[in-house]
mmCIF file of C-alpha atoms in Angstrom:
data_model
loop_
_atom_site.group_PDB
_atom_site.id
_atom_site.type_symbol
_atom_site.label_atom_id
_atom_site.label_comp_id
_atom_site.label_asym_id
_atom_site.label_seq_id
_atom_site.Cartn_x
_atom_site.Cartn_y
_atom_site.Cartn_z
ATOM 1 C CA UNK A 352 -6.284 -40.344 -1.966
ATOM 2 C CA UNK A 353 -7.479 -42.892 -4.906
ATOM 3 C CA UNK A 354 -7.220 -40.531 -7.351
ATOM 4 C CA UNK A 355 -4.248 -40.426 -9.128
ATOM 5 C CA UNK A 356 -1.813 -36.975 -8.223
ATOM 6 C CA UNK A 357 -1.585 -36.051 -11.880
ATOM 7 C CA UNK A 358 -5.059 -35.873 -12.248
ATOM 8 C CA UNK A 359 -5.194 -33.848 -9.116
ATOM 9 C CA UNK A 360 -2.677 -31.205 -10.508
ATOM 10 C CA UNK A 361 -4.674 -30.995 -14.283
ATOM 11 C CA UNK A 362 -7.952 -30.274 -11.413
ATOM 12 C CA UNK A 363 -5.897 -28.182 -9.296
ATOM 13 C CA UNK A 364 -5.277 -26.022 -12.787
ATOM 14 C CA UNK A 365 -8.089 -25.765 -13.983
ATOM 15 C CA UNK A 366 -9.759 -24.787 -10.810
ATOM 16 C CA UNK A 367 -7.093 -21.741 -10.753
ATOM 17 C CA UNK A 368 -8.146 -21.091 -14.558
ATOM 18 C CA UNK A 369 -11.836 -21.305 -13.823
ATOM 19 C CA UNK A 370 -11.372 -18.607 -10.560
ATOM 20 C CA UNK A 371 -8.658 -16.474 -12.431
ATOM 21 C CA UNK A 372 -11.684 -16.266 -15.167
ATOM 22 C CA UNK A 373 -14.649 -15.418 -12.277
ATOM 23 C CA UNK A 374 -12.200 -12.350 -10.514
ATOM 24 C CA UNK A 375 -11.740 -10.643 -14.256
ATOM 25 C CA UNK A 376 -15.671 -11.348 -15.461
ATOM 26 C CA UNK A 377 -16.165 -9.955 -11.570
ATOM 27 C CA UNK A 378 -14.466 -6.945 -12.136
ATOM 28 C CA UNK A 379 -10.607 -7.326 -10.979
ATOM 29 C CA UNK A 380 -8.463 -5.209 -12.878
ATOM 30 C CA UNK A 381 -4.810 -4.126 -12.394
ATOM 31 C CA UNK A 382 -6.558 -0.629 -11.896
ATOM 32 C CA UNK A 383 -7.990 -2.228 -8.358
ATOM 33 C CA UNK A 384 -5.419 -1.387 -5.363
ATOM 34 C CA UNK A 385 -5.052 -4.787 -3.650
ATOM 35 C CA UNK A 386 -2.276 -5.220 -1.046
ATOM 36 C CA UNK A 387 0.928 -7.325 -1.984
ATOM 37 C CA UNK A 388 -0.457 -10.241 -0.445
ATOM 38 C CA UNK A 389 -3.392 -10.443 -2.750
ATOM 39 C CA UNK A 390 -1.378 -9.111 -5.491
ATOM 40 C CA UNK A 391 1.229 -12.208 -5.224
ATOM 41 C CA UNK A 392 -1.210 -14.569 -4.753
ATOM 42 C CA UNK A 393 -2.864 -13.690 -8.062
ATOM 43 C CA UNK A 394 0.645 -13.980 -9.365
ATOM 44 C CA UNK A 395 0.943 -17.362 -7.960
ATOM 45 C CA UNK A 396 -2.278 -18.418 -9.330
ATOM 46 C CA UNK A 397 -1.301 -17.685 -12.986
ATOM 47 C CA UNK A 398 2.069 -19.630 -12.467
ATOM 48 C CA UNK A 399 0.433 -22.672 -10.571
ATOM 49 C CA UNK A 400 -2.613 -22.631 -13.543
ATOM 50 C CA UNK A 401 0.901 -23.265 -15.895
ATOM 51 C CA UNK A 402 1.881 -26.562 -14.106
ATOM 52 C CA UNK A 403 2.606 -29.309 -15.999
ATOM 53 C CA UNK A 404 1.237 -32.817 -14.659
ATOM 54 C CA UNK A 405 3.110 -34.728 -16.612
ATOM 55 C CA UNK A 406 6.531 -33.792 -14.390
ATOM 56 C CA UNK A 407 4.985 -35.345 -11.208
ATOM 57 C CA UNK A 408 5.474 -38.292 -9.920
ATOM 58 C CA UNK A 409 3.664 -40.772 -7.627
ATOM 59 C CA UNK A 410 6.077 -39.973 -4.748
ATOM 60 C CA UNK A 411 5.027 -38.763 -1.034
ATOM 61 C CA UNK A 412 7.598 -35.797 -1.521
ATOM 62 C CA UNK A 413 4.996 -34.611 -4.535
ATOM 63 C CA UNK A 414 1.729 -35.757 -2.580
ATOM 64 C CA UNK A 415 3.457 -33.154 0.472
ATOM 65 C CA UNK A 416 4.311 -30.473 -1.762
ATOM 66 C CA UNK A 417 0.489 -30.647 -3.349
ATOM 67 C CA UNK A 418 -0.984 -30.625 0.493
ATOM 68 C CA UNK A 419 0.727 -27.806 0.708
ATOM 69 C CA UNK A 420 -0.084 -25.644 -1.995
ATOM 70 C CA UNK A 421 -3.506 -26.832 -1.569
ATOM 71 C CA UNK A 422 -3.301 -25.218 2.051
ATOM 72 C CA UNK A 423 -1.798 -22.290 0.087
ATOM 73 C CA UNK A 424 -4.545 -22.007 -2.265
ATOM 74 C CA UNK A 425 -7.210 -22.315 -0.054
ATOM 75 C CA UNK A 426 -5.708 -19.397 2.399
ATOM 76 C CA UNK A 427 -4.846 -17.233 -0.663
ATOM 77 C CA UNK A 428 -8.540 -17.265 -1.028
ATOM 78 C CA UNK A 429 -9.111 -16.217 1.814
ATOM 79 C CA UNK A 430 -7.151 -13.294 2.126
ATOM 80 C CA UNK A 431 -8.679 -12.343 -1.463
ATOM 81 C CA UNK A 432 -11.990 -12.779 -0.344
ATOM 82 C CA UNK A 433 -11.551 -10.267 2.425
ATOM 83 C CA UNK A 434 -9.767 -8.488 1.584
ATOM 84 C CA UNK A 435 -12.095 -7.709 -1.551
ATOM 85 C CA UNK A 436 -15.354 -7.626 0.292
ATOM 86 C CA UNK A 437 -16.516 -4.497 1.704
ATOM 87 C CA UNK A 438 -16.905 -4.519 5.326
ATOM 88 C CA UNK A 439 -20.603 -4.633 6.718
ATOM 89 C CA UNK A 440 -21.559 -3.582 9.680
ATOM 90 C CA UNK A 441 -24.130 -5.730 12.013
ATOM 91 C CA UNK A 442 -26.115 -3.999 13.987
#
C-alpha cells in the first residue's frame, strides 16, 4: 500500500470511533442481549479505537498484524450486523 501504516492505524481508529458512535446514536445499549461474540467484539473495538500510531513501525510483521485485524474488523461486523438485524422472511 502507498499510504503510510501509521496513517492507516489513526484511519483504522477513527473508523472504530465513528461506528462505536453510529451503534449508540442507533440504539445499542448494555441493556441489549447480544451474544459474547458481539459483546467482545465491541470490547475489542473500544481497545483497537485506543491504539497509538506512533508505536508502529514500517515493518512487514506490523503491515501482517494490521491485515489481520483488518480481516478481524471487517468479520466482527459481520457477526454484529446479523446478528442485530431481525430476520425477514422472503416469500
Amino acid at each position: 500500500d502507498d499510504v503510510a501504516l501509521s496513517s492507516r492505524i489513526i484511519a483504522m481508529t477513527d473508523w472504530c470511533h465513528g461506528l462505536m458512535y453510529g451503534l449508540s446514536i442507533a440504539g445499542l445499549s448494555d441493556e441489549i442481549e447480544l451474544s459474547k461474540d458481539s459483546q467482545g467484539f465491541i470490547n475489542d473495538l473500544v481497545k483497537i479505537s485506543q491504539a497509538d500510531h506512533q508505536l508502529v513501525t514500517e515493518e512487514n510483521e506490523d503491515e501482517n498484524d494490521f491485515a489481520e485485524l483488518c480481516e478481524y474488523l471487517r468479520m466482527g461486523l459481520f457477526v454484529l450486523y446479523n446478528e442485530l438485524q431481525p430476520n425477514t422472511a422472503t416469500v
